[in-house]
Coordinates of C-alpha atoms in Angstrom, one line a residue:
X1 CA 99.0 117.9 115.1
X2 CA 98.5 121.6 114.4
X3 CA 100.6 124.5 112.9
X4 CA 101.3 125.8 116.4
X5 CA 102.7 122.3 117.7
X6 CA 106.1 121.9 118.3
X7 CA 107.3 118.2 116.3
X8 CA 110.3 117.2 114.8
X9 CA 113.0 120.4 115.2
X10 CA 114.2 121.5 112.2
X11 CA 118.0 121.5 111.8
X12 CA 120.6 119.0 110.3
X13 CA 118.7 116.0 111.3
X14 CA 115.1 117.4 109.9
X15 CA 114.1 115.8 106.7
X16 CA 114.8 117.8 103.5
X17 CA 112.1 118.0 101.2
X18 CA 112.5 116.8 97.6
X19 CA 111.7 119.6 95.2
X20 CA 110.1 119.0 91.6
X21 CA 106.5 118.1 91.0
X22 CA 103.8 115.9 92.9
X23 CA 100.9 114.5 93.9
X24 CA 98.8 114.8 96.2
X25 CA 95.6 112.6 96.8
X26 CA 92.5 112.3 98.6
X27 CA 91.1 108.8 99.4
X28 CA 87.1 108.0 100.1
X29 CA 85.3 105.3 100.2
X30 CA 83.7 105.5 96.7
X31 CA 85.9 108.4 94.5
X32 CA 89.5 109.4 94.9
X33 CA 90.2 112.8 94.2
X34 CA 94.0 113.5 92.4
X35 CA 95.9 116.6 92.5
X36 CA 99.1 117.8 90.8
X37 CA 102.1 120.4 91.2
X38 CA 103.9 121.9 88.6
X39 CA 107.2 121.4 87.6
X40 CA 108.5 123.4 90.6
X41 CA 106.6 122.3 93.3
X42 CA 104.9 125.5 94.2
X43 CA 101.4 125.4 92.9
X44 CA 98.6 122.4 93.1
X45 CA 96.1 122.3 90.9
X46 CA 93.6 119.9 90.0
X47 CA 93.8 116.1 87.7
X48 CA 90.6 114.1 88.0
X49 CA 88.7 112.0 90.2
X50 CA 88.7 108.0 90.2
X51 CA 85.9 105.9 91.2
X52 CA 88.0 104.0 94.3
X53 CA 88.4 100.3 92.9
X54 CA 88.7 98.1 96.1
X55 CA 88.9 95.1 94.6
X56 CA 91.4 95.6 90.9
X57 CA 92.8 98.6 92.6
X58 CA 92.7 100.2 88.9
X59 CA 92.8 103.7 90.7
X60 CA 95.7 103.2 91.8
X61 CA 97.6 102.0 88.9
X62 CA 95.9 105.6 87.6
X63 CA 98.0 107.1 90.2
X64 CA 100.8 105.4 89.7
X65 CA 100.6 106.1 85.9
X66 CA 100.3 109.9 86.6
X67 CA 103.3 110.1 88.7
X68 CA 105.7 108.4 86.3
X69 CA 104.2 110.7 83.3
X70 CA 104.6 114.0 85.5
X71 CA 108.2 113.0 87.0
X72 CA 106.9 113.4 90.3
X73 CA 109.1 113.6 93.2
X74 CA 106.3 112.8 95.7
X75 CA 103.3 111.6 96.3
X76 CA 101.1 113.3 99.5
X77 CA 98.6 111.5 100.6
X78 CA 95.8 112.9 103.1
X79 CA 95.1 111.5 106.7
X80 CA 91.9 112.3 107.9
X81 CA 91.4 112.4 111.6
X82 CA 89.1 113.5 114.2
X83 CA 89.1 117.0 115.5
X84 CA 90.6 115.2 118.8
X85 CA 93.6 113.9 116.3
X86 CA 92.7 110.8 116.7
X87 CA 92.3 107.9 113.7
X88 CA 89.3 106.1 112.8
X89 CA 88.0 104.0 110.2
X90 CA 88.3 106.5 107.4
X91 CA 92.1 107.0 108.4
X92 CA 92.9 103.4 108.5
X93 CA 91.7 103.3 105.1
X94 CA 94.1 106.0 103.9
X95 CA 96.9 103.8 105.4
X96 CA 96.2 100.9 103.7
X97 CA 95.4 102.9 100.7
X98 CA 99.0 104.2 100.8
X99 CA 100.4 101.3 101.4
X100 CA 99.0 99.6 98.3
X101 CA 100.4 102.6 96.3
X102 CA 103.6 102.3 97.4
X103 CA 103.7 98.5 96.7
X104 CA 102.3 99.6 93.2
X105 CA 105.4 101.7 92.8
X106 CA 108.0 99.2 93.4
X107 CA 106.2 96.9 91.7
X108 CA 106.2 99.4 88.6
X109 CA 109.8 99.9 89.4
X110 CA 109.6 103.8 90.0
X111 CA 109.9 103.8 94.2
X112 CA 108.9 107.1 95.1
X113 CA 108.5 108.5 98.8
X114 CA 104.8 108.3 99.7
X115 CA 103.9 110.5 103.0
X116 CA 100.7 110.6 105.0
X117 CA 99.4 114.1 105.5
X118 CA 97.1 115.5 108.3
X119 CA 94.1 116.7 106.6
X120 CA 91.9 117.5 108.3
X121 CA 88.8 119.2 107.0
X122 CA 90.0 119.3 103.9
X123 CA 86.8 118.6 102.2
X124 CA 85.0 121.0 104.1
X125 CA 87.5 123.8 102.9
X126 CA 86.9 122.4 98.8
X127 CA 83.0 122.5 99.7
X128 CA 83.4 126.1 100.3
X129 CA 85.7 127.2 97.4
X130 CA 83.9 125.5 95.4
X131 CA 80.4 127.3 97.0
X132 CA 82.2 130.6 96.4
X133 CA 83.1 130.0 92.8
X134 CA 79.4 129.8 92.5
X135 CA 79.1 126.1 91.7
X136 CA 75.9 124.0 92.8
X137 CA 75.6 121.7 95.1
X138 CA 75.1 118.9 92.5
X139 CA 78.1 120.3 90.5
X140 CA 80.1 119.9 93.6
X141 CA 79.8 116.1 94.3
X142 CA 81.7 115.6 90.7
X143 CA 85.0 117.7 91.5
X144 CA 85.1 118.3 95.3
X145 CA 87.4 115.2 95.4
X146 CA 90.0 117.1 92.9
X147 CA 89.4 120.3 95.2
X148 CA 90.0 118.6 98.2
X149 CA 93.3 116.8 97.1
X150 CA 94.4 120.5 96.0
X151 CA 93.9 121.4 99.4
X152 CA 95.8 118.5 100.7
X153 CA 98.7 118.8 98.4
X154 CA 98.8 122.7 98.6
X155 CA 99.0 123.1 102.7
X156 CA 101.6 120.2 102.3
X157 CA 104.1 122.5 99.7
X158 CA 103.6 125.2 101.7
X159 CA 105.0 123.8 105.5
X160 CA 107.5 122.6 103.5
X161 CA 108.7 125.9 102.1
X162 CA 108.1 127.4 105.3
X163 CA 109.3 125.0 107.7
X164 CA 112.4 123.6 105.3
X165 CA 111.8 120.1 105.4
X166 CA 109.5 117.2 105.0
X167 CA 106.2 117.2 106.8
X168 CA 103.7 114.2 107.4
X169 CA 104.5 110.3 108.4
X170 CA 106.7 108.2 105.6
X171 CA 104.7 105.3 104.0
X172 CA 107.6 102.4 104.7
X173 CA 107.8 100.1 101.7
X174 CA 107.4 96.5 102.8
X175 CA 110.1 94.4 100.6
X176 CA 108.4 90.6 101.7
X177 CA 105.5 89.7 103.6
X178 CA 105.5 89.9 107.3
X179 CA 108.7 92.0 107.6
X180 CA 108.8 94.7 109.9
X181 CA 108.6 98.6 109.3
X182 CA 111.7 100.1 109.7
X183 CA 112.2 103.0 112.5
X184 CA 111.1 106.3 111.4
X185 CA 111.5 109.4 112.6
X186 CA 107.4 110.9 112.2
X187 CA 107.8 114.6 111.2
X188 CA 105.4 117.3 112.0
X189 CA 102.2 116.9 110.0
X190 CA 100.2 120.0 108.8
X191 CA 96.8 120.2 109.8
X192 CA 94.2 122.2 107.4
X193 CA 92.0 123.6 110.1
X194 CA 88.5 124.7 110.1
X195 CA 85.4 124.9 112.8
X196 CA 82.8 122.7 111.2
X197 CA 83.6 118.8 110.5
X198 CA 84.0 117.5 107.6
X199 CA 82.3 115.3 105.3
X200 CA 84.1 112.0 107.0
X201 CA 83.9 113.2 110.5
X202 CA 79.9 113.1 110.0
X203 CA 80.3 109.8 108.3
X204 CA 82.3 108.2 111.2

């Protein structure tokens, strides 16, 4: 869904948006890139990258660990679709990716509200700070990730300052196996937008 797009109104029904800090995080296949806000929710900035661990999941305990040192308030996770807005593989593989954070949470006792975030090119706008801060291209496989995750968590803070609520889809957290997702309300999602694909649109 792009900026222009109408979605969820905004009025007494609209989500509010928690304020404090957060997270924000970009899955792929073989690194996970983690971002940070500060205290006020205003500015991103970037943590670390993980190697994605598929099979301990040890990444995302890393997450988990970061959000409960930094007091978050959120975590924003990225969505990547097609430029049609559709999902593929890559997007299903966020999904489940916030899914297992969120069960990480509860597990760890510190429930937070998880949200999947349109992003869209994301990774093609960190390519090109990073290629404007003068960096090569060898120096940008090892923090695009972080860079990326900036991006996500940035455009994220800033439709919710402007738009005065919460933006993306709410991960639902699953309290036994097999039960059903409760009814949400999706909210408008912000789309980082760009003309040339990006890294996992060529890799769909």
């Amino acid at each position: 869904m792009s900026e222009g797009d109408g979605g969820a109104e905004a009025g007494p029904s609209a989500a509010p948006y928690p304020c404090g800090p957060k997270l924000g995080v970009d899955v792929g296949q073989v690194r996970v890139g983690l971002a940070a806000s500060d205290r006020d929710g205003l500015l991103a900035t970037p943590v670390r990258t993980m190697k994605r661990d598929p099979r301990r999941n040890s990444d995302i305990r890393i997450v988990v660990r970061e959000a409960i040192e930094r007091g978050a308030v959120q975590v924003i996770v990225g969505l990547p679709k097609n430029m049609s807005g559709r999902e593929g593989a890559s997007a299903e593989m966020a999904r489940t990716y916030a899914d297992l954070l969120v069960g990480e949470l509860s597990r760890q006792s510190h429930p937070l509200p998880v949200r999947l975030v349109d992003e869209r090119l994301s990774t093609v706008s960190a390519h090109r700070s990073l290629h404007s801060a003068g960096l090569s291209s060898r120096e940008h496989r090892k923090v695009v990730d972080q860079v990326a995750a900036v991006e996500i968590l940035q455009h994220a803070i800033n439709m919710q300052r402007s738009r005065g609520r919460d933006v993306g889809d709410p991960v639902p957290v699953r309290d036994a196996p097999g039960a059903q997702d409760p009814l949400l309300t999706p909210t408008e999602e912000p789309v980082i937008k760009h003309s040339t694909p990006s890294r996992r649109d060529q890799e769909s």
